[in-house]
Amino acid sequence: DWVLLLNLKEIDFGPYESCTYPDIHRPIAASEAIIDEELEIAELKVSSEDEDFPAKNLLDNNPETYWQGFAPKTSQTITADLGSTKHFDYVHFECANKLRFIQFRIMGSNDGINYDLLTERGKDTIVVGERFSRYFDATSGDYRFIRVFFNSDVTQDTPLKLSKFAIYTKKNN
């Protein structure tokens, strides 16, 4: 039997390509969000939903109802269509779970096909739930479609549960 040992410091693997990530901005406390208008969401699509906890619960303003995907350890996507290109300053969601860690990315599009990465929360992990149930991400842009991709969390036995999803403009914008 042979074993090949490589000294990686001496091997040239060619040019390095990487993704361009947006500027990092810190998450903000709900009390710091200077919201003005909640933008109307013309259509909301999710990658999956449990029939007992449908996506419409994200928009009903009832903290007792929530949406969840049908598989606990799979990634989920929420896509909001604002009907036309609009300026926004915050993406907001409220978590109905107990404390949990999440990772996500926020993307924007004007055609619903080609998306720009606006925020990547994959390197840092956000805690949501209980006293941290209201989350505002100070992501802004001018887009018609806003997509949030929630990375799966294989350590959790229950799916992510969100009771609200909203997009806001900032006061004095």
Short mmCIF file of N, CA and C in Angstrom, two decimals:
data_model
loop_
_atom_site.label_atom_id
_atom_site.label_comp_id
_atom_site.label_asym_id
_atom_site.label_seq_id
_atom_site.Cartn_x
_atom_site.Cartn_y
_atom_site.Cartn_z
N ASP A 1 0.84 -1.19 0.00
CA ASP A 1 0.00 0.00 0.00
C ASP A 1 0.87 1.24 0.00
N TRP A 2 0.44 2.22 -0.78
CA TRP A 2 1.17 3.49 -0.87
C TRP A 2 0.34 4.59 -0.23
N VAL A 3 0.99 5.54 0.34
CA VAL A 3 0.35 6.73 0.90
C VAL A 3 1.01 7.93 0.25
N LEU A 4 0.19 8.82 -0.31
CA LEU A 4 0.71 10.02 -0.95
C LEU A 4 0.61 11.16 0.05
N LEU A 5 1.73 11.76 0.36
CA LEU A 5 1.78 12.91 1.25
C LEU A 5 2.04 14.15 0.42
N LEU A 6 1.25 15.18 0.62
CA LEU A 6 1.41 16.42 -0.12
C LEU A 6 1.78 17.54 0.82
N ASN A 7 2.73 18.34 0.40
CA ASN A 7 3.05 19.56 1.11
C ASN A 7 2.33 20.67 0.36
N LEU A 8 1.18 21.09 0.87
CA LEU A 8 0.32 22.03 0.15
C LEU A 8 0.94 23.41 -0.02
N LYS A 9 1.98 23.72 0.71
CA LYS A 9 2.62 25.02 0.57
C LYS A 9 3.40 25.11 -0.74
N GLU A 10 3.68 23.98 -1.35
CA GLU A 10 4.50 23.97 -2.54
C GLU A 10 3.71 23.68 -3.81
N ILE A 11 2.39 23.52 -3.71
CA ILE A 11 1.59 23.21 -4.89
C ILE A 11 0.80 24.44 -5.29
N ASP A 12 0.83 24.76 -6.58
CA ASP A 12 0.08 25.89 -7.11
C ASP A 12 -1.23 25.37 -7.68
N PHE A 13 -2.35 25.73 -7.07
CA PHE A 13 -3.65 25.30 -7.54
C PHE A 13 -4.27 26.30 -8.52
N GLY A 14 -3.52 27.29 -8.96
CA GLY A 14 -4.02 28.27 -9.91
C GLY A 14 -4.69 29.43 -9.21
N PRO A 15 -5.36 30.29 -10.00
CA PRO A 15 -5.96 31.49 -9.42
C PRO A 15 -7.12 31.14 -8.49
N TYR A 16 -7.27 31.95 -7.45
CA TYR A 16 -8.31 31.76 -6.45
C TYR A 16 -9.50 32.62 -6.83
N GLU A 17 -10.68 32.02 -6.87
CA GLU A 17 -11.90 32.77 -7.14
C GLU A 17 -12.76 32.77 -5.89
N SER A 18 -13.40 33.88 -5.64
CA SER A 18 -14.26 33.95 -4.46
C SER A 18 -15.51 34.73 -4.78
N CYS A 19 -16.50 34.57 -3.93
CA CYS A 19 -17.72 35.35 -4.05
C CYS A 19 -17.47 36.75 -3.50
N THR A 20 -18.15 37.71 -4.06
CA THR A 20 -18.10 39.06 -3.51
C THR A 20 -19.25 39.21 -2.53
N TYR A 21 -18.92 39.44 -1.30
CA TYR A 21 -19.95 39.60 -0.28
C TYR A 21 -20.21 41.08 -0.06
N PRO A 22 -21.45 41.43 0.30
CA PRO A 22 -21.76 42.83 0.58
C PRO A 22 -21.05 43.30 1.84
N ASP A 23 -20.98 44.61 2.00
CA ASP A 23 -20.42 45.16 3.23
C ASP A 23 -21.18 44.59 4.42
N ILE A 24 -20.45 44.28 5.47
CA ILE A 24 -21.08 43.72 6.66
C ILE A 24 -21.60 44.86 7.53
N HIS A 25 -22.82 44.75 7.95
CA HIS A 25 -23.39 45.68 8.92
C HIS A 25 -23.90 44.85 10.08
N ARG A 26 -23.83 45.42 11.24
CA ARG A 26 -24.20 44.68 12.42
C ARG A 26 -25.71 44.56 12.52
N PRO A 27 -26.19 43.45 13.07
CA PRO A 27 -27.63 43.34 13.37
C PRO A 27 -28.00 44.41 14.39
N ILE A 28 -29.23 44.84 14.37
CA ILE A 28 -29.66 45.88 15.29
C ILE A 28 -30.72 45.34 16.24
N ALA A 29 -30.81 45.97 17.38
CA ALA A 29 -31.88 45.64 18.33
C ALA A 29 -33.19 46.17 17.79
N ALA A 30 -34.28 45.50 18.11
CA ALA A 30 -35.59 45.93 17.63
C ALA A 30 -35.87 47.38 18.02
N SER A 31 -35.38 47.80 19.18
CA SER A 31 -35.60 49.17 19.65
C SER A 31 -34.86 50.20 18.80
N GLU A 32 -33.85 49.79 18.04
CA GLU A 32 -33.08 50.70 17.19
C GLU A 32 -33.70 50.88 15.81
N ALA A 33 -34.64 50.06 15.44
CA ALA A 33 -35.25 50.15 14.11
C ALA A 33 -36.15 51.37 14.05
N ILE A 34 -35.83 52.30 13.17
CA ILE A 34 -36.60 53.53 13.02
C ILE A 34 -37.52 53.34 11.83
N ILE A 35 -38.56 52.56 12.04
CA ILE A 35 -39.43 52.18 10.93
C ILE A 35 -40.49 53.24 10.68
N ASP A 36 -40.91 53.30 9.43
CA ASP A 36 -41.97 54.22 9.05
C ASP A 36 -43.13 53.43 8.48
N GLU A 37 -42.98 53.02 7.24
CA GLU A 37 -44.08 52.37 6.56
C GLU A 37 -43.77 50.89 6.33
N GLU A 38 -44.73 50.04 6.69
CA GLU A 38 -44.62 48.63 6.32
C GLU A 38 -45.09 48.52 4.88
N LEU A 39 -44.21 48.03 4.01
CA LEU A 39 -44.55 47.92 2.60
C LEU A 39 -45.52 46.76 2.39
N GLU A 40 -46.49 46.97 1.51
CA GLU A 40 -47.45 45.92 1.21
C GLU A 40 -46.78 44.83 0.39
N ILE A 41 -46.97 43.61 0.79
CA ILE A 41 -46.45 42.47 0.06
C ILE A 41 -47.57 41.95 -0.83
N ALA A 42 -47.37 42.07 -2.16
CA ALA A 42 -48.39 41.67 -3.11
C ALA A 42 -48.55 40.15 -3.15
N GLU A 43 -47.43 39.43 -3.04
CA GLU A 43 -47.48 37.97 -3.05
C GLU A 43 -46.32 37.44 -2.21
N LEU A 44 -46.59 36.40 -1.46
CA LEU A 44 -45.57 35.78 -0.62
C LEU A 44 -45.47 34.31 -0.99
N LYS A 45 -44.25 33.85 -1.26
CA LYS A 45 -44.03 32.44 -1.58
C LYS A 45 -43.01 31.88 -0.60
N VAL A 46 -43.20 30.62 -0.25
CA VAL A 46 -42.26 29.93 0.63
C VAL A 46 -41.85 28.63 -0.03
N SER A 47 -40.69 28.13 0.35
CA SER A 47 -40.21 26.89 -0.26
C SER A 47 -41.01 25.68 0.18
N SER A 48 -41.57 25.72 1.38
CA SER A 48 -42.45 24.66 1.85
C SER A 48 -43.27 25.19 3.01
N GLU A 49 -44.36 24.51 3.28
CA GLU A 49 -45.17 24.89 4.43
C GLU A 49 -45.89 23.67 4.98
N ASP A 50 -46.01 23.65 6.27
CA ASP A 50 -46.81 22.64 6.95
C ASP A 50 -48.26 23.08 6.77
N GLU A 51 -49.14 22.18 6.38
CA GLU A 51 -50.52 22.58 6.11
C GLU A 51 -51.22 23.18 7.33
N ASP A 52 -50.75 22.84 8.53
CA ASP A 52 -51.33 23.43 9.74
C ASP A 52 -50.75 24.80 10.07
N PHE A 53 -49.64 25.15 9.42
CA PHE A 53 -48.95 26.42 9.69
C PHE A 53 -48.54 27.06 8.36
N PRO A 54 -49.55 27.54 7.58
CA PRO A 54 -49.29 28.04 6.23
C PRO A 54 -48.61 29.42 6.20
N ALA A 55 -48.10 29.75 5.03
CA ALA A 55 -47.38 31.02 4.83
C ALA A 55 -48.26 32.24 5.10
N LYS A 56 -49.56 32.13 4.88
CA LYS A 56 -50.45 33.29 5.12
C LYS A 56 -50.36 33.78 6.56
N ASN A 57 -49.96 32.90 7.48
CA ASN A 57 -49.82 33.30 8.88
C ASN A 57 -48.73 34.33 9.08
N LEU A 58 -47.79 34.43 8.15
CA LEU A 58 -46.72 35.43 8.25
C LEU A 58 -47.25 36.85 8.09
N LEU A 59 -48.41 36.99 7.47
CA LEU A 59 -48.94 38.32 7.15
C LEU A 59 -50.21 38.68 7.91
N ASP A 60 -50.66 37.83 8.84
CA ASP A 60 -51.94 38.08 9.49
C ASP A 60 -51.87 38.95 10.75
N ASN A 61 -50.66 39.39 11.13
CA ASN A 61 -50.47 40.23 12.32
C ASN A 61 -51.00 39.60 13.60
N ASN A 62 -51.03 38.29 13.65
CA ASN A 62 -51.47 37.57 14.83
C ASN A 62 -50.26 36.84 15.41
N PRO A 63 -49.75 37.25 16.57
CA PRO A 63 -48.57 36.60 17.14
C PRO A 63 -48.82 35.16 17.59
N GLU A 64 -50.08 34.75 17.63
CA GLU A 64 -50.40 33.38 18.05
C GLU A 64 -50.33 32.38 16.89
N THR A 65 -50.29 32.88 15.65
CA THR A 65 -50.18 31.99 14.49
C THR A 65 -48.78 32.12 13.90
N TYR A 66 -48.35 31.09 13.21
CA TYR A 66 -47.01 31.14 12.62
C TYR A 66 -46.92 30.23 11.40
N TRP A 67 -45.87 30.45 10.62
CA TRP A 67 -45.52 29.60 9.47
C TRP A 67 -44.36 28.71 9.87
N GLN A 68 -44.37 27.51 9.34
CA GLN A 68 -43.20 26.65 9.43
C GLN A 68 -43.17 25.75 8.21
N GLY A 69 -41.96 25.42 7.79
CA GLY A 69 -41.80 24.48 6.70
C GLY A 69 -42.14 23.09 7.18
N PHE A 70 -42.30 22.15 6.23
CA PHE A 70 -42.74 20.82 6.64
C PHE A 70 -41.63 19.87 7.06
N ALA A 71 -40.37 20.29 6.97
CA ALA A 71 -39.28 19.41 7.40
C ALA A 71 -38.38 20.17 8.36
N PRO A 72 -38.12 19.64 9.56
CA PRO A 72 -37.38 20.39 10.58
C PRO A 72 -35.92 20.68 10.25
N LYS A 73 -35.27 19.82 9.49
CA LYS A 73 -33.83 20.00 9.30
C LYS A 73 -33.48 20.35 7.86
N THR A 74 -34.35 21.12 7.20
CA THR A 74 -34.09 21.56 5.84
C THR A 74 -34.08 23.08 5.78
N SER A 75 -33.36 23.61 4.83
CA SER A 75 -33.33 25.06 4.63
C SER A 75 -34.67 25.51 4.06
N GLN A 76 -35.02 26.77 4.35
CA GLN A 76 -36.30 27.32 3.89
C GLN A 76 -36.08 28.68 3.24
N THR A 77 -36.96 29.02 2.30
CA THR A 77 -36.88 30.29 1.59
C THR A 77 -38.22 30.99 1.65
N ILE A 78 -38.18 32.30 1.93
CA ILE A 78 -39.37 33.16 1.85
C ILE A 78 -39.07 34.21 0.78
N THR A 79 -39.98 34.35 -0.18
CA THR A 79 -39.82 35.35 -1.22
C THR A 79 -41.03 36.27 -1.22
N ALA A 80 -40.78 37.57 -1.04
CA ALA A 80 -41.85 38.56 -1.04
C ALA A 80 -41.81 39.35 -2.34
N ASP A 81 -42.95 39.47 -3.00
CA ASP A 81 -43.10 40.28 -4.21
C ASP A 81 -43.81 41.56 -3.78
N LEU A 82 -43.14 42.69 -3.94
CA LEU A 82 -43.72 43.98 -3.54
C LEU A 82 -44.62 44.57 -4.63
N GLY A 83 -44.75 43.88 -5.77
CA GLY A 83 -45.62 44.35 -6.85
C GLY A 83 -44.92 45.25 -7.85
N SER A 84 -43.96 46.03 -7.38
CA SER A 84 -43.14 46.90 -8.22
C SER A 84 -41.87 47.21 -7.44
N THR A 85 -40.90 47.79 -8.10
CA THR A 85 -39.65 48.14 -7.42
C THR A 85 -39.92 49.23 -6.40
N LYS A 86 -39.49 48.98 -5.17
CA LYS A 86 -39.68 49.95 -4.07
C LYS A 86 -38.42 50.01 -3.23
N HIS A 87 -38.22 51.14 -2.60
CA HIS A 87 -37.08 51.27 -1.68
C HIS A 87 -37.49 50.71 -0.33
N PHE A 88 -36.58 49.96 0.30
CA PHE A 88 -36.83 49.44 1.64
C PHE A 88 -35.55 49.59 2.47
N ASP A 89 -35.71 49.60 3.79
CA ASP A 89 -34.59 49.78 4.70
C ASP A 89 -34.44 48.67 5.73
N TYR A 90 -35.48 47.88 5.95
CA TYR A 90 -35.43 46.82 6.94
C TYR A 90 -36.17 45.58 6.45
N VAL A 91 -35.61 44.43 6.74
CA VAL A 91 -36.33 43.17 6.60
C VAL A 91 -36.57 42.70 8.03
N HIS A 92 -37.80 42.36 8.33
CA HIS A 92 -38.20 42.06 9.70
C HIS A 92 -38.88 40.70 9.76
N PHE A 93 -38.56 39.94 10.78
CA PHE A 93 -39.32 38.73 11.06
C PHE A 93 -39.38 38.52 12.56
N GLU A 94 -40.41 37.80 12.96
CA GLU A 94 -40.60 37.47 14.37
C GLU A 94 -40.62 35.96 14.51
N CYS A 95 -39.83 35.48 15.45
CA CYS A 95 -39.65 34.05 15.65
C CYS A 95 -40.57 33.55 16.77
N ALA A 96 -41.28 32.46 16.50
CA ALA A 96 -42.18 31.88 17.50
C ALA A 96 -41.53 30.71 18.24
N ASN A 97 -40.29 30.39 17.91
CA ASN A 97 -39.58 29.30 18.59
C ASN A 97 -39.07 29.76 19.95
N LYS A 98 -38.66 28.80 20.75
CA LYS A 98 -37.83 29.10 21.90
C LYS A 98 -36.49 29.60 21.35
N LEU A 99 -35.57 29.96 22.18
CA LEU A 99 -34.27 30.43 21.69
C LEU A 99 -33.66 29.44 20.71
N ARG A 100 -33.16 29.95 19.61
CA ARG A 100 -32.48 29.13 18.62
C ARG A 100 -31.52 29.99 17.84
N PHE A 101 -30.57 29.36 17.22
CA PHE A 101 -29.60 30.05 16.39
C PHE A 101 -30.01 29.88 14.93
N ILE A 102 -29.88 30.96 14.16
CA ILE A 102 -30.19 30.88 12.74
C ILE A 102 -29.07 31.52 11.93
N GLN A 103 -28.97 31.10 10.70
CA GLN A 103 -28.10 31.72 9.70
C GLN A 103 -28.97 31.95 8.48
N PHE A 104 -28.76 33.08 7.80
CA PHE A 104 -29.59 33.37 6.64
C PHE A 104 -28.89 34.34 5.72
N ARG A 105 -29.45 34.49 4.54
CA ARG A 105 -28.99 35.52 3.61
C ARG A 105 -30.23 36.21 3.03
N ILE A 106 -30.06 37.51 2.74
CA ILE A 106 -31.14 38.30 2.16
C ILE A 106 -30.69 38.70 0.76
N MET A 107 -31.59 38.50 -0.21
CA MET A 107 -31.28 38.81 -1.60
C MET A 107 -32.39 39.68 -2.18
N GLY A 108 -32.05 40.46 -3.20
CA GLY A 108 -33.02 41.31 -3.87
C GLY A 108 -32.97 41.12 -5.37
N SER A 109 -34.12 41.29 -6.02
CA SER A 109 -34.22 41.13 -7.47
C SER A 109 -35.30 42.05 -8.01
N ASN A 110 -35.15 42.45 -9.25
CA ASN A 110 -36.21 43.21 -9.90
C ASN A 110 -36.96 42.39 -10.94
N ASP A 111 -36.39 41.23 -11.33
CA ASP A 111 -37.07 40.38 -12.30
C ASP A 111 -37.54 39.04 -11.73
N GLY A 112 -37.20 38.75 -10.46
CA GLY A 112 -37.60 37.50 -9.85
C GLY A 112 -36.76 36.30 -10.27
N ILE A 113 -35.72 36.55 -11.07
CA ILE A 113 -34.85 35.46 -11.54
C ILE A 113 -33.41 35.67 -11.10
N ASN A 114 -32.90 36.86 -11.35
CA ASN A 114 -31.51 37.19 -11.01
C ASN A 114 -31.50 37.98 -9.70
N TYR A 115 -30.84 37.42 -8.69
CA TYR A 115 -30.84 38.02 -7.36
C TYR A 115 -29.47 38.54 -6.99
N ASP A 116 -29.45 39.70 -6.32
CA ASP A 116 -28.24 40.27 -5.74
C ASP A 116 -28.19 39.86 -4.27
N LEU A 117 -27.02 39.46 -3.80
CA LEU A 117 -26.85 39.17 -2.38
C LEU A 117 -26.71 40.49 -1.63
N LEU A 118 -27.60 40.72 -0.67
CA LEU A 118 -27.61 41.98 0.08
C LEU A 118 -27.00 41.81 1.47
N THR A 119 -27.30 40.71 2.13
CA THR A 119 -26.80 40.44 3.47
C THR A 119 -26.52 38.96 3.60
N GLU A 120 -25.39 38.65 4.18
CA GLU A 120 -25.01 37.26 4.44
C GLU A 120 -24.82 37.11 5.94
N ARG A 121 -25.68 36.34 6.56
CA ARG A 121 -25.54 36.05 8.00
C ARG A 121 -25.22 34.58 8.16
N GLY A 122 -24.23 34.13 7.42
CA GLY A 122 -23.82 32.74 7.47
C GLY A 122 -22.58 32.55 8.32
N LYS A 123 -21.81 33.62 8.44
CA LYS A 123 -20.59 33.53 9.24
C LYS A 123 -20.89 33.81 10.70
N ASP A 124 -21.76 34.78 10.93
CA ASP A 124 -22.17 35.03 12.31
C ASP A 124 -23.54 34.37 12.48
N THR A 125 -23.83 33.93 13.65
CA THR A 125 -25.09 33.25 13.92
C THR A 125 -25.94 34.17 14.78
N ILE A 126 -27.20 34.29 14.39
CA ILE A 126 -28.12 35.17 15.08
C ILE A 126 -28.98 34.35 16.04
N VAL A 127 -29.18 34.86 17.23
CA VAL A 127 -30.06 34.22 18.22
C VAL A 127 -31.44 34.86 18.10
N VAL A 128 -32.46 34.02 17.96
CA VAL A 128 -33.84 34.51 17.91
C VAL A 128 -34.69 33.69 18.86
N GLY A 129 -35.85 34.25 19.19
CA GLY A 129 -36.78 33.56 20.08
C GLY A 129 -36.85 34.22 21.43
N GLU A 130 -37.92 33.92 22.15
CA GLU A 130 -38.19 34.47 23.48
C GLU A 130 -37.99 35.99 23.47
N ARG A 131 -37.12 36.53 24.30
CA ARG A 131 -37.00 38.00 24.36
C ARG A 131 -36.33 38.58 23.13
N PHE A 132 -35.77 37.72 22.27
CA PHE A 132 -35.17 38.17 21.01
C PHE A 132 -36.04 37.78 19.82
N SER A 133 -37.34 37.68 20.04
CA SER A 133 -38.22 37.17 18.99
C SER A 133 -38.36 38.14 17.82
N ARG A 134 -38.25 39.45 18.06
CA ARG A 134 -38.39 40.45 16.99
C ARG A 134 -37.01 40.77 16.42
N TYR A 135 -36.83 40.50 15.13
CA TYR A 135 -35.53 40.72 14.50
C TYR A 135 -35.69 41.68 13.31
N PHE A 136 -34.84 42.72 13.30
CA PHE A 136 -34.79 43.66 12.18
C PHE A 136 -33.39 43.61 11.60
N ASP A 137 -33.29 43.43 10.28
CA ASP A 137 -32.00 43.51 9.62
C ASP A 137 -32.00 44.79 8.79
N ALA A 138 -31.04 45.66 9.05
CA ALA A 138 -30.98 46.96 8.39
C ALA A 138 -30.39 46.82 6.99
N THR A 139 -31.02 46.02 6.20
CA THR A 139 -30.66 45.82 4.80
C THR A 139 -31.52 46.75 3.97
N SER A 140 -30.91 47.47 3.05
CA SER A 140 -31.71 48.40 2.25
C SER A 140 -31.40 48.22 0.77
N GLY A 141 -32.31 48.71 -0.04
CA GLY A 141 -32.12 48.65 -1.48
C GLY A 141 -33.39 49.02 -2.20
N ASP A 142 -33.33 48.93 -3.52
CA ASP A 142 -34.48 49.21 -4.38
C ASP A 142 -34.75 47.97 -5.21
N TYR A 143 -35.72 47.20 -4.77
CA TYR A 143 -36.01 45.92 -5.41
C TYR A 143 -37.50 45.64 -5.39
N ARG A 144 -37.94 44.78 -6.30
CA ARG A 144 -39.32 44.31 -6.30
C ARG A 144 -39.44 43.03 -5.48
N PHE A 145 -38.47 42.14 -5.61
CA PHE A 145 -38.51 40.86 -4.91
C PHE A 145 -37.45 40.82 -3.82
N ILE A 146 -37.87 40.41 -2.63
CA ILE A 146 -36.95 40.24 -1.50
C ILE A 146 -37.03 38.77 -1.10
N ARG A 147 -35.87 38.11 -1.08
CA ARG A 147 -35.82 36.68 -0.73
C ARG A 147 -34.93 36.51 0.49
N VAL A 148 -35.43 35.75 1.45
CA VAL A 148 -34.63 35.38 2.62
C VAL A 148 -34.47 33.87 2.60
N PHE A 149 -33.22 33.44 2.58
CA PHE A 149 -32.89 32.02 2.60
C PHE A 149 -32.39 31.70 4.00
N PHE A 150 -33.13 30.85 4.71
CA PHE A 150 -32.73 30.43 6.05
C PHE A 150 -31.99 29.11 5.94
N ASN A 151 -30.76 29.08 6.40
CA ASN A 151 -29.96 27.87 6.36
C ASN A 151 -30.51 26.85 7.34
N SER A 152 -30.43 25.60 6.97
CA SER A 152 -30.93 24.55 7.86
C SER A 152 -30.06 24.46 9.10
N ASP A 153 -30.66 24.03 10.16
CA ASP A 153 -29.95 23.84 11.41
C ASP A 153 -30.17 22.39 11.84
N VAL A 154 -29.20 21.55 11.56
CA VAL A 154 -29.37 20.11 11.81
C VAL A 154 -29.39 19.77 13.30
N THR A 155 -29.08 20.73 14.16
CA THR A 155 -29.10 20.44 15.59
C THR A 155 -30.49 20.65 16.18
N GLN A 156 -31.39 21.25 15.42
CA GLN A 156 -32.74 21.53 15.92
C GLN A 156 -33.69 20.42 15.51
N ASP A 157 -34.56 20.00 16.42
CA ASP A 157 -35.54 18.98 16.12
C ASP A 157 -36.87 19.54 15.64
N THR A 158 -37.05 20.86 15.78
CA THR A 158 -38.28 21.49 15.31
C THR A 158 -37.93 22.51 14.23
N PRO A 159 -38.81 22.69 13.26
CA PRO A 159 -38.56 23.68 12.20
C PRO A 159 -38.56 25.10 12.74
N LEU A 160 -37.96 26.01 11.98
CA LEU A 160 -38.04 27.42 12.28
C LEU A 160 -39.50 27.83 12.18
N LYS A 161 -39.99 28.59 13.17
CA LYS A 161 -41.37 29.04 13.22
C LYS A 161 -41.36 30.56 13.23
N LEU A 162 -41.95 31.17 12.21
CA LEU A 162 -42.02 32.62 12.14
C LEU A 162 -43.46 33.07 12.18
N SER A 163 -43.73 34.05 13.06
CA SER A 163 -45.10 34.57 13.20
C SER A 163 -45.33 35.83 12.39
N LYS A 164 -44.25 36.44 11.90
CA LYS A 164 -44.41 37.66 11.08
C LYS A 164 -43.23 37.79 10.15
N PHE A 165 -43.51 38.31 8.95
CA PHE A 165 -42.48 38.67 7.98
C PHE A 165 -42.91 39.99 7.37
N ALA A 166 -42.04 41.00 7.41
CA ALA A 166 -42.41 42.32 6.92
C ALA A 166 -41.18 43.03 6.35
N ILE A 167 -41.47 44.01 5.51
CA ILE A 167 -40.42 44.85 4.92
C ILE A 167 -40.83 46.29 5.16
N TYR A 168 -39.88 47.09 5.65
CA TYR A 168 -40.19 48.46 6.05
C TYR A 168 -39.27 49.48 5.39
N THR A 169 -39.80 50.70 5.32
CA THR A 169 -38.96 51.85 4.98
C THR A 169 -38.58 52.55 6.29
N LYS A 170 -37.56 53.37 6.22
CA LYS A 170 -37.07 54.11 7.39
C LYS A 170 -37.74 55.48 7.43
N LYS A 171 -37.96 55.98 8.63
CA LYS A 171 -38.49 57.33 8.79
C LYS A 171 -37.51 58.34 8.18
N ASN A 172 -38.06 59.40 7.61
CA ASN A 172 -37.27 60.48 7.00
C ASN A 172 -36.34 59.95 5.91
N ASN A 173 -36.84 59.05 5.13
CA ASN A 173 -36.02 58.48 4.04
C ASN A 173 -36.20 59.28 2.78
#
